[in-house]
XYZ file of N, CA and C in Angstrom:
771
model
N 133.150 86.361 146.869
C 131.934 86.458 147.668
C 130.807 87.119 146.875
N 131.161 88.202 146.152
C 130.142 88.892 145.351
C 129.537 87.960 144.318
N 130.386 87.169 143.650
C 129.882 86.246 142.632
C 128.959 85.200 143.239
N 129.260 84.760 144.455
C 128.407 83.784 145.127
C 127.022 84.366 145.381
N 126.986 85.605 145.895
C 125.697 86.252 146.131
C 124.948 86.471 144.817
N 125.675 86.833 143.761
C 125.030 87.046 142.462
C 124.411 85.751 141.947
N 125.127 84.661 142.076
C 124.581 83.375 141.630
C 123.344 82.991 142.426
N 123.401 83.164 143.736
C 122.251 82.814 144.562
C 121.040 83.681 144.230
N 121.279 84.972 144.033
C 120.171 85.872 143.695
C 119.542 85.459 142.371
N 120.381 85.127 141.405
C 119.863 84.716 140.108
C 119.124 83.382 140.193
N 119.606 82.479 141.003
C 118.898 81.211 141.197
C 117.506 81.451 141.756
N 117.400 82.356 142.717
C 116.086 82.663 143.298
C 115.169 83.302 142.264
N 115.731 84.210 141.459
C 114.926 84.858 140.423
C 114.432 83.845 139.391
N 115.308 82.944 138.967
C 114.915 81.955 137.954
C 113.853 80.993 138.472
N 113.814 80.803 139.773
C 112.824 79.891 140.356
C 111.451 80.524 140.506
N 111.361 81.840 140.339
C 110.077 82.529 140.503
C 109.236 82.391 139.238
N 107.974 81.997 139.361
C 107.113 81.923 138.169
C 106.799 83.322 137.645
N 106.672 83.423 136.336
C 106.269 84.693 135.750
C 104.811 84.984 136.077
N 104.468 86.231 136.335
C 103.051 86.575 136.503
C 102.251 86.205 135.253
N 101.006 85.848 135.441
C 100.157 85.429 134.327
C 100.080 86.499 133.241
N 100.046 87.752 133.652
C 99.967 88.838 132.674
C 101.214 88.874 131.798
N 102.376 88.617 132.388
C 103.605 88.606 131.607
C 103.609 87.443 130.616
N 103.143 86.282 131.069
C 103.046 85.133 130.155
C 102.122 85.442 128.983
N 101.060 86.185 129.246
C 100.127 86.561 128.186
C 100.802 87.473 127.167
N 101.665 88.377 127.628
C 102.406 89.238 126.698
C 103.264 88.388 125.765
N 103.932 87.391 126.324
C 104.816 86.542 125.520
C 104.015 85.754 124.488
N 102.914 85.161 124.913
C 102.084 84.373 123.998
C 101.547 85.247 122.870
N 101.095 86.451 123.213
C 100.483 87.329 122.211
C 101.514 87.942 121.267
N 102.658 88.338 121.787
C 103.596 89.138 120.992
C 104.713 88.337 120.345
N 104.992 87.125 120.846
C 106.151 86.374 120.338
C 105.729 84.953 119.989
N 105.132 84.740 118.834
C 104.678 83.396 118.462
C 105.799 82.358 118.474
N 107.020 82.786 118.233
C 108.143 81.846 118.184
C 108.268 81.061 119.488
N 108.026 81.716 120.618
C 108.255 81.077 121.910
C 107.386 79.833 122.076
N 106.183 79.846 121.477
C 105.285 78.691 121.600
C 105.835 77.456 120.892
N 106.817 77.640 119.991
C 107.417 76.516 119.283
C 108.442 75.783 120.133
N 108.941 76.417 121.177
C 110.011 75.828 121.970
C 109.521 74.607 122.746
N 110.389 73.639 122.952
C 110.059 72.540 123.880
C 109.774 73.109 125.273
N 108.931 72.410 126.026
C 108.522 72.905 127.341
C 109.697 73.225 128.263
N 110.724 72.387 128.375
C 111.851 72.747 129.250
C 112.539 74.043 128.823
N 112.612 74.283 127.506
C 113.229 75.519 127.027
C 112.382 76.735 127.391
N 111.071 76.596 127.288
C 110.195 77.716 127.665
C 110.343 78.025 129.150
N 110.441 76.995 129.950
C 110.598 77.215 131.383
C 111.939 77.872 131.700
N 112.982 77.423 131.031
C 114.293 78.047 131.246
C 114.280 79.502 130.795
N 113.651 79.753 129.649
C 113.562 81.109 129.134
C 112.854 82.032 130.118
N 111.776 81.565 130.725
C 111.047 82.397 131.685
C 111.921 82.759 132.881
N 112.786 81.834 133.301
C 113.712 82.148 134.375
C 114.712 83.218 133.972
N 115.211 83.136 132.738
C 116.132 84.161 132.252
C 115.438 85.523 132.152
N 114.171 85.524 131.795
C 113.421 86.785 131.734
C 113.406 87.448 133.109
N 113.177 86.663 134.143
C 113.159 87.228 135.496
C 114.486 87.914 135.821
N 115.588 87.291 135.465
C 116.901 87.874 135.764
C 117.124 89.144 134.946
N 116.819 89.092 133.665
C 117.023 90.270 132.817
C 116.202 91.455 133.305
N 114.958 91.211 133.682
C 114.109 92.317 134.129
C 114.573 92.875 135.470
N 115.191 92.037 136.284
C 115.691 92.505 137.571
C 116.999 93.284 137.438
N 117.794 92.964 136.406
C 119.136 93.531 136.330
C 119.310 94.619 135.279
N 118.418 94.717 134.318
C 118.580 95.695 133.242
C 117.573 96.832 133.387
N 118.007 98.020 133.046
C 117.149 99.203 133.097
C 116.567 99.464 131.716
N 115.276 99.718 131.648
C 114.591 100.097 130.412
C 114.227 101.576 130.501
N 114.523 102.306 129.448
C 114.217 103.733 129.437
C 113.522 104.091 128.130
N 112.421 104.835 128.217
C 111.694 105.264 127.032
C 112.296 106.522 126.442
N 112.254 106.617 125.127
C 112.762 107.788 124.401
C 111.639 108.382 123.561
N 111.773 109.664 123.237
C 110.798 110.363 122.386
C 109.382 110.228 122.935
N 109.254 110.283 124.261
C 107.939 110.286 124.886
C 107.346 108.929 125.159
N 108.058 107.838 124.832
C 107.512 106.503 125.060
C 107.547 106.164 126.548
N 106.413 105.720 127.082
C 106.343 105.275 128.467
C 106.608 103.776 128.521
N 107.598 103.374 129.311
C 107.951 101.964 129.420
C 106.897 101.234 130.246
N 106.385 100.135 129.705
C 105.382 99.309 130.379
C 105.944 97.909 130.594
N 105.249 97.108 131.386
C 105.649 95.710 131.557
C 105.605 94.962 130.227
N 104.665 95.293 129.380
C 104.596 94.618 128.079
C 105.862 94.856 127.270
N 106.354 96.081 127.245
C 107.584 96.392 126.512
C 108.755 95.634 127.110
N 108.899 95.680 128.430
C 110.020 95.040 129.095
C 110.013 93.527 128.860
N 108.859 92.909 129.047
C 108.773 91.450 128.929
C 108.968 91.006 127.484
N 108.391 91.719 126.538
C 108.492 91.329 125.129
C 109.937 91.385 124.649
N 110.677 92.388 125.074
C 112.081 92.494 124.687
C 112.928 91.467 125.422
N 112.730 91.360 126.725
C 113.549 90.437 127.522
C 113.367 88.991 127.087
N 112.156 88.594 126.724
C 111.907 87.207 126.339
C 112.646 86.845 125.058
N 112.735 87.778 124.138
C 113.466 87.496 122.903
C 114.968 87.479 123.146
N 115.459 88.396 123.964
C 116.885 88.384 124.302
C 117.253 87.095 125.033
N 116.349 86.605 125.879
C 116.615 85.391 126.656
C 116.759 84.164 125.769
N 116.160 84.186 124.585
C 116.276 83.055 123.669
C 117.729 82.757 123.338
N 118.566 83.783 123.311
C 119.975 83.611 122.964
C 120.799 83.002 124.099
N 120.205 82.881 125.263
C 120.940 82.438 126.448
C 120.654 80.995 126.847
N 119.713 80.345 126.183
C 119.306 78.993 126.599
C 120.468 78.009 126.546
N 120.519 77.132 127.532
C 121.431 75.987 127.574
C 122.896 76.369 127.760
N 123.177 77.623 128.070
C 124.577 78.054 128.156
C 124.832 78.731 129.499
N 126.076 78.633 129.976
C 126.496 79.456 131.103
C 126.510 80.898 130.628
N 125.864 81.777 131.372
C 125.736 83.141 130.895
C 125.845 84.128 132.042
N 126.357 85.288 131.736
C 126.394 86.387 132.704
C 125.399 87.478 132.299
N 124.458 87.126 131.414
C 123.327 88.008 131.078
C 123.772 89.344 130.473
N 124.466 89.252 129.332
C 124.900 90.458 128.617
C 125.575 91.433 129.586
N 126.699 91.050 130.166
C 127.289 91.818 131.262
C 127.764 93.213 130.870
N 128.044 93.449 129.593
C 128.531 94.769 129.182
C 127.404 95.768 128.993
N 126.174 95.295 129.006
C 125.010 96.137 128.709
C 124.148 96.278 129.954
N 123.866 97.514 130.323
C 123.049 97.779 131.507
C 121.692 98.380 131.173
N 121.601 99.071 130.032
C 120.404 99.851 129.729
C 119.883 99.523 128.339
N 118.557 99.451 128.215
C 117.881 99.269 126.931
C 117.017 100.496 126.695
N 117.319 101.241 125.643
C 116.570 102.430 125.282
C 115.543 102.056 124.228
N 114.318 102.502 124.399
C 113.235 102.106 123.492
C 112.531 103.347 122.958
N 112.511 103.469 121.636
C 111.760 104.517 120.943
C 110.404 103.971 120.519
N 109.422 104.824 120.332
C 108.117 104.327 119.873
C 108.169 103.747 118.467
N 109.036 104.307 117.618
C 109.140 103.867 116.227
C 110.591 104.043 115.799
N 110.851 103.919 114.526
C 112.216 104.080 114.032
C 112.757 105.470 114.380
N 114.061 105.531 114.540
C 114.692 106.753 115.017
C 115.854 107.119 114.092
N 116.255 108.366 114.138
C 117.320 108.866 113.281
C 118.623 108.967 114.068
N 119.713 108.518 113.444
C 121.037 108.641 114.054
C 122.004 109.165 113.001
N 123.062 109.833 113.462
C 124.084 110.341 112.559
C 125.167 109.285 112.378
N 125.482 108.974 111.119
C 126.534 108.023 110.793
C 127.580 108.722 109.930
N 128.836 108.387 110.179
C 129.920 108.877 109.312
C 130.095 107.886 108.173
N 130.011 108.380 106.946
C 130.081 107.522 105.768
C 131.246 107.972 104.891
N 132.143 107.019 104.588
C 133.303 107.334 103.758
C 132.924 107.224 102.286
N 133.209 108.294 101.536
C 132.922 108.316 100.106
C 134.044 107.629 99.327
N 133.821 107.409 98.024
C 134.808 106.736 97.194
C 136.114 107.507 97.110
N 136.052 108.832 97.214
C 137.267 109.643 97.140
C 137.983 109.767 98.482
N 137.481 109.075 99.504
C 138.130 109.096 100.799
C 137.585 110.116 101.773
N 136.772 111.041 101.305
C 136.187 112.027 102.214
C 135.101 111.370 103.064
N 134.888 111.919 104.255
C 133.906 111.384 105.185
C 132.808 112.416 105.395
N 131.582 111.991 105.202
C 130.450 112.887 105.411
C 129.531 112.280 106.462
N 128.802 113.139 107.156
C 127.832 112.686 108.140
C 126.446 112.720 107.539
N 125.728 111.611 107.693
C 124.357 111.528 107.212
C 123.459 111.011 108.321
N 122.214 111.464 108.298
C 121.233 110.920 109.237
C 120.604 109.676 108.623
N 120.592 108.606 109.391
C 120.095 107.318 108.907
C 118.974 106.858 109.828
N 117.886 106.341 109.231
C 116.780 105.809 110.013
C 117.132 104.390 110.476
N 116.946 104.131 111.768
C 117.310 102.842 112.338
C 116.136 102.201 113.070
N 116.109 100.866 113.044
C 115.152 100.116 113.864
C 115.802 99.633 115.148
N 117.141 99.628 115.178
C 117.845 99.198 116.373
C 119.323 99.492 116.264
N 119.964 99.581 117.411
C 121.412 99.758 117.481
C 121.937 99.060 118.730
N 123.187 98.652 118.667
C 123.848 98.081 119.838
C 125.222 98.724 119.942
N 125.498 99.294 121.092
C 126.775 99.960 121.311
C 127.691 99.058 122.125
N 128.975 98.987 121.773
C 129.917 98.226 122.603
C 129.888 98.737 124.047
N 129.666 97.845 124.973
C 129.515 98.260 126.361
C 128.138 98.785 126.693
N 127.205 98.685 125.749
C 125.837 99.148 125.934
C 125.719 100.600 125.558
N 124.474 101.085 125.434
C 123.210 100.368 125.582
C 122.768 99.705 124.274
N 121.659 98.985 124.351
C 120.925 98.548 123.166
C 119.784 99.536 122.959
N 119.576 99.932 121.704
C 118.523 100.893 121.360
C 117.571 100.206 120.386
N 116.272 100.274 120.651
C 115.289 99.548 119.850
C 114.087 100.417 119.525
N 113.493 100.165 118.375
C 112.192 100.718 118.006
C 111.111 99.739 118.458
N 110.219 100.189 119.323
C 109.163 99.311 119.825
C 108.289 98.779 118.694
N 107.973 99.614 117.718
C 107.165 99.156 116.597
C 107.861 98.031 115.846
N 109.169 98.155 115.650
C 109.915 97.099 114.956
C 110.062 95.857 115.815
N 110.164 96.039 117.126
C 110.187 94.879 118.018
C 108.923 94.049 117.824
N 107.770 94.714 117.827
C 106.500 94.010 117.666
C 106.374 93.378 116.286
N 106.685 94.151 115.255
C 106.493 93.661 113.889
C 107.442 92.509 113.559
N 108.691 92.596 113.996
C 109.641 91.538 113.659
C 109.380 90.264 114.463
N 108.795 90.402 115.655
C 108.447 89.216 116.440
C 107.172 88.554 115.936
N 106.287 89.329 115.329
C 104.975 88.809 114.921
C 105.083 87.762 113.819
N 106.119 87.852 112.984
C 106.322 86.872 111.910
C 107.607 86.101 112.217
N 107.486 84.923 112.829
C 108.684 84.236 113.328
C 109.488 83.476 112.283
N 109.103 83.545 111.002
C 109.802 82.759 109.994
C 110.288 83.603 108.815
N 110.431 84.928 109.026
C 110.864 85.764 107.912
C 112.347 86.111 107.969
N 113.061 85.628 108.979
C 114.496 85.880 109.068
C 114.857 87.248 109.584
N 113.872 88.001 110.065
C 114.153 89.348 110.575
C 113.631 89.465 111.994
N 114.525 89.792 112.918
C 114.134 90.028 114.298
C 115.120 91.010 114.907
N 114.657 92.226 115.162
C 115.560 93.292 115.584
C 116.159 93.016 116.958
N 115.409 92.366 117.858
C 115.954 92.082 119.190
C 117.068 91.041 119.092
N 116.833 89.947 118.368
C 117.882 88.942 118.199
C 119.117 89.560 117.559
N 118.922 90.420 116.589
C 120.041 91.043 115.885
C 120.891 91.881 116.831
N 120.258 92.782 117.564
C 121.022 93.706 118.405
C 121.644 93.004 119.607
N 120.960 92.021 120.167
C 121.555 91.319 121.298
C 122.634 90.337 120.852
N 122.589 89.878 119.601
C 123.712 89.108 119.061
C 124.972 89.966 119.036
N 124.829 91.251 118.725
C 125.978 92.153 118.790
C 126.550 92.214 120.200
N 125.676 92.198 121.208
C 126.163 92.210 122.580
C 126.970 90.954 122.893
N 126.522 89.797 122.414
C 127.291 88.568 122.595
C 128.638 88.668 121.885
N 128.636 89.240 120.707
C 129.865 89.451 119.942
C 130.852 90.307 120.750
N 130.354 91.350 121.393
C 131.204 92.257 122.168
C 131.898 91.557 123.327
N 131.300 90.498 123.855
C 131.844 89.852 125.048
C 133.212 89.220 124.813
N 133.590 89.020 123.555
C 134.902 88.439 123.252
C 136.009 89.487 123.261
N 135.640 90.751 123.462
C 136.641 91.821 123.495
C 136.655 92.699 122.274
N 135.793 92.452 121.322
C 135.708 93.275 120.121
C 134.548 92.821 119.270
N 133.905 93.761 118.578
C 132.756 93.422 117.730
C 133.281 93.023 116.359
N 133.614 91.725 116.212
C 134.288 91.270 114.999
C 133.648 90.026 114.393
N 132.457 89.671 114.872
C 131.779 88.505 114.314
C 132.090 87.205 115.012
N 132.857 87.261 116.107
C 133.177 86.047 116.860
C 132.865 86.275 118.331
N 131.841 85.636 118.871
C 131.544 85.767 120.296
C 132.576 85.014 121.129
N 132.395 85.002 122.415
C 133.307 84.294 123.309
C 133.118 82.793 123.120
N 134.117 82.131 122.561
C 134.014 80.713 122.228
C 134.797 79.822 123.185
N 135.652 80.389 124.006
C 136.262 79.637 125.090
C 137.587 78.960 124.817
N 137.943 78.714 123.547
C 139.212 78.026 123.276
C 139.752 78.442 121.915
N 141.068 78.341 121.759
C 141.706 78.704 120.494
C 141.238 77.795 119.364
N 141.043 76.518 119.667
C 140.605 75.573 118.631
C 139.228 75.943 118.101
N 138.329 76.330 119.001
C 136.983 76.707 118.568
C 137.020 78.011 117.776
N 137.889 78.943 118.156
C 138.014 80.186 117.386
C 138.522 79.891 115.979
N 139.484 78.981 115.841
C 140.005 78.652 114.516
C 138.917 78.026 113.642
N 138.158 77.101 114.219
C 137.086 76.461 113.451
C 136.004 77.459 113.079
N 135.697 78.345 114.007
C 134.698 79.390 113.755
C 135.162 80.307 112.630
N 136.404 80.770 112.711
C 136.935 81.684 111.689
C 136.929 81.033 110.316
N 137.279 79.759 110.252
C 137.296 79.055 108.966
C 135.902 79.017 108.353
N 134.910 78.635 109.150
C 133.548 78.523 108.628
C 132.949 79.882 108.310
N 133.100 80.838 109.228
C 132.435 82.124 109.050
C 133.080 82.977 107.962
N 134.388 82.943 107.847
C 135.027 83.748 106.800
C 134.611 83.252 105.421
N 134.520 81.945 105.255
C 134.085 81.389 103.969
C 132.640 81.801 103.670
N 131.762 81.664 104.640
C 130.354 82.007 104.427
C 130.171 83.507 104.210
N 130.948 84.297 104.909
C 130.882 85.758 104.747
C 131.279 86.155 103.330
N 132.339 85.557 102.818
C 132.770 85.860 101.448
C 131.734 85.395 100.433
N 131.113 84.244 100.673
C 130.065 83.769 99.770
C 128.884 84.730 99.736
N 128.530 85.279 100.895
C 127.435 86.239 100.937
C 127.807 87.518 100.198
N 129.023 87.995 100.388
C 129.461 89.195 99.671
C 129.403 88.973 98.161
N 129.852 87.809 97.713
C 129.805 87.503 96.275
C 128.361 87.457 95.780
N 127.484 86.842 96.551
C 126.087 86.732 96.140
C 125.428 88.101 96.041
N 125.757 88.999 96.967
C 125.190 90.350 96.928
C 125.674 91.084 95.679
N 126.955 90.981 95.382
C 127.503 91.648 94.196
C 126.877 91.119 92.908
N 126.576 89.830 92.886
C 126.012 89.207 91.682
C 124.492 89.275 91.636
N 123.868 89.779 92.701
C 122.422 89.928 92.723
C 121.668 88.622 92.815
N 122.285 87.604 93.429
C 121.624 86.303 93.531
C 120.656 86.267 94.709
N 119.645 85.394 94.615
C 118.669 85.208 95.678
C 119.364 84.628 96.903
N 119.023 85.158 98.078
C 119.756 84.823 99.291
C 118.851 84.257 100.371
N 119.409 83.380 101.206
C 118.758 82.972 102.442
C 119.055 84.005 103.523
N 120.321 84.375 103.650
C 120.752 85.385 104.606
C 120.474 86.778 104.061
N 120.081 87.681 104.930
C 119.845 89.060 104.517
C 121.147 89.689 104.024
N 121.067 90.441 102.936
C 122.265 91.021 102.338
C 122.977 92.003 103.268
N 122.292 92.505 104.288
C 122.942 93.408 105.235
C 124.105 92.723 105.946
N 124.077 91.406 106.006
C 125.168 90.675 106.616
C 126.486 90.819 105.889
N 126.454 91.275 104.632
C 127.685 91.479 103.873
C 128.399 92.772 104.240
N 127.802 93.584 105.126
C 128.397 94.868 105.497
C 129.683 94.697 106.295
N 129.745 93.711 107.174
C 130.910 93.514 108.036
C 130.773 92.156 108.714
N 131.876 91.606 109.242
C 131.759 90.347 109.984
C 130.800 90.432 111.168
N 130.761 91.589 111.842
C 129.847 91.748 112.975
C 128.397 91.666 112.521
N 128.070 92.324 111.422
C 126.703 92.270 110.906
C 126.383 90.876 110.371
N 127.390 90.202 109.843
C 127.156 88.844 109.358
C 126.732 87.935 110.502
N 127.417 88.017 111.640
C 127.050 87.192 112.787
C 125.640 87.504 113.271
N 125.289 88.795 113.322
C 123.953 89.178 113.792
C 122.873 88.703 112.827
N 123.103 88.855 111.527
C 122.138 88.405 110.517
C 122.032 86.878 110.520
N 123.170 86.204 110.659
C 123.154 84.740 110.711
C 122.386 84.238 111.930
N 122.499 84.966 113.046
C 121.746 84.594 114.250
C 120.249 84.706 114.003
N 119.808 85.796 113.380
C 118.388 85.943 113.048
C 117.914 84.767 112.194
N 118.688 84.444 111.172
C 118.302 83.379 110.240
C 118.319 82.020 110.932
N 119.275 81.802 111.817
C 119.385 80.535 112.539
C 118.123 80.242 113.334
N 117.563 81.248 113.991
C 116.373 81.023 114.804
C 115.080 81.094 113.995
N 115.042 81.917 112.960
C 113.775 82.126 112.253
C 113.647 81.303 110.974
N 114.747 80.966 110.334
C 114.696 80.155 109.101
C 115.683 78.994 109.212
N 115.618 78.220 110.290
C 116.681 77.243 110.542
C 116.770 76.128 109.514
N 115.632 75.660 109.014
C 115.690 74.555 108.054
C 116.303 75.022 106.732
N 115.944 76.214 106.302
C 116.537 76.757 105.079
C 118.028 76.997 105.258
N 118.422 77.499 106.430
C 119.842 77.746 106.687
C 120.608 76.434 106.729
N 120.033 75.428 107.380
C 120.707 74.125 107.465
C 120.876 73.494 106.092
N 119.868 73.654 105.244
C 119.937 73.075 103.905
C 120.920 73.822 103.016
N 120.883 75.167 103.063
C 121.719 75.957 102.165
C 123.116 76.229 102.679
N 123.276 76.242 104.007
C 124.574 76.572 104.614
C 124.809 75.654 105.812
N 124.999 74.363 105.566
C 125.061 73.404 106.676
C 126.196 73.661 107.656
N 127.354 74.107 107.175
C 128.472 74.349 108.087
C 128.186 75.548 108.983
N 127.605 76.591 108.415
C 127.247 77.771 109.200
C 126.193 77.404 110.241
N 125.186 76.649 109.833
C 124.159 76.217 110.783
C 124.785 75.409 111.914
N 125.700 74.517 111.582
C 126.309 73.652 112.597
C 127.097 74.459 113.616
N 127.816 75.476 113.166
C 128.592 76.299 114.092
C 127.676 77.110 115.010
N 126.600 77.624 114.469
C 125.655 78.366 115.300
C 124.946 77.434 116.289
N 124.604 76.235 115.842
C 123.963 75.271 116.740
C 124.908 74.879 117.872
N 126.193 74.757 117.562
C 127.182 74.435 118.589
C 127.312 75.583 119.586
N 127.342 76.815 119.086
C 127.496 77.960 119.985
C 126.246 78.176 120.844
N 125.073 78.210 120.206
C 123.841 78.474 120.944
C 123.299 77.242 121.670
N 123.844 76.065 121.352
C 123.410 74.814 121.979
C 121.907 74.593 121.806
N 121.456 74.885 120.607
C 120.050 74.717 120.265
C 119.943 74.144 118.860
N 118.805 73.496 118.583
C 118.525 72.925 117.262
C 117.150 73.403 116.799
N 117.019 74.676 116.432
C 115.693 75.171 116.039
C 115.134 74.476 114.810
N 115.977 73.897 113.977
C 115.459 73.167 112.809
C 114.622 71.977 113.224
N 114.765 71.533 114.458
C 114.001 70.377 114.918
C 112.566 70.718 115.271
N 112.279 71.987 115.542
C 110.910 72.321 115.940
C 110.299 73.487 115.178
N 111.076 74.153 114.322
C 110.517 75.264 113.542
C 109.983 74.759 112.207
N 109.031 75.482 111.664
C 108.464 75.141 110.372
C 109.471 75.390 109.271
N 109.291 74.725 108.137
C 110.145 74.956 106.981
C 109.933 76.364 106.481
């Protein structure tokens, strides 16, 4: 019964038009959205309504949350949900937003096996089970250039999709054992190729941060899939094909080279 009410509520939310002011935020802050086919833009706006109704936004370090912040983040997260059955990042309830980059403590293992804590500057983080943490300045800057392969919102929300499979391991919920096997075959090969390229200092399509772990590889590959799709398809056709199958989108068909 609860699921029935949830579906009906979401259907009503998706049918509501976005306020003109919210549409203006999307046009001004996210040039990528204007590249989408009209049906995709309409679907995305419906997903924005659901995300804004169901997720809590909280400002950190004195940042006051505005509709512009909420809509700009939600619209980019919604891009990952097009054409798919979705429960809207069910493990994540809260999005924390800092005005700029923020410092976090990370445990780093040294070569001798000792572990030290260091403060690291971050533009975003995603925690298993939530929340997502973002720098508003980086949200704006990474969205402003839609073809540079860097988008902090896509990156962190890709981690949330990864978590839905039961672990942050570079494989989102794929639905069948056969699809997991095909995914593992393609992604493990591409991940190793990226690690080799980083060690050899070769020029890369994918950001070298993807060589840190399978989870980071999936998040970096997601950024590249949406922002540099033609280059990814040309240089890594199998990786592009698997991402296109999962996201059910073909950004190479409408994005610039």
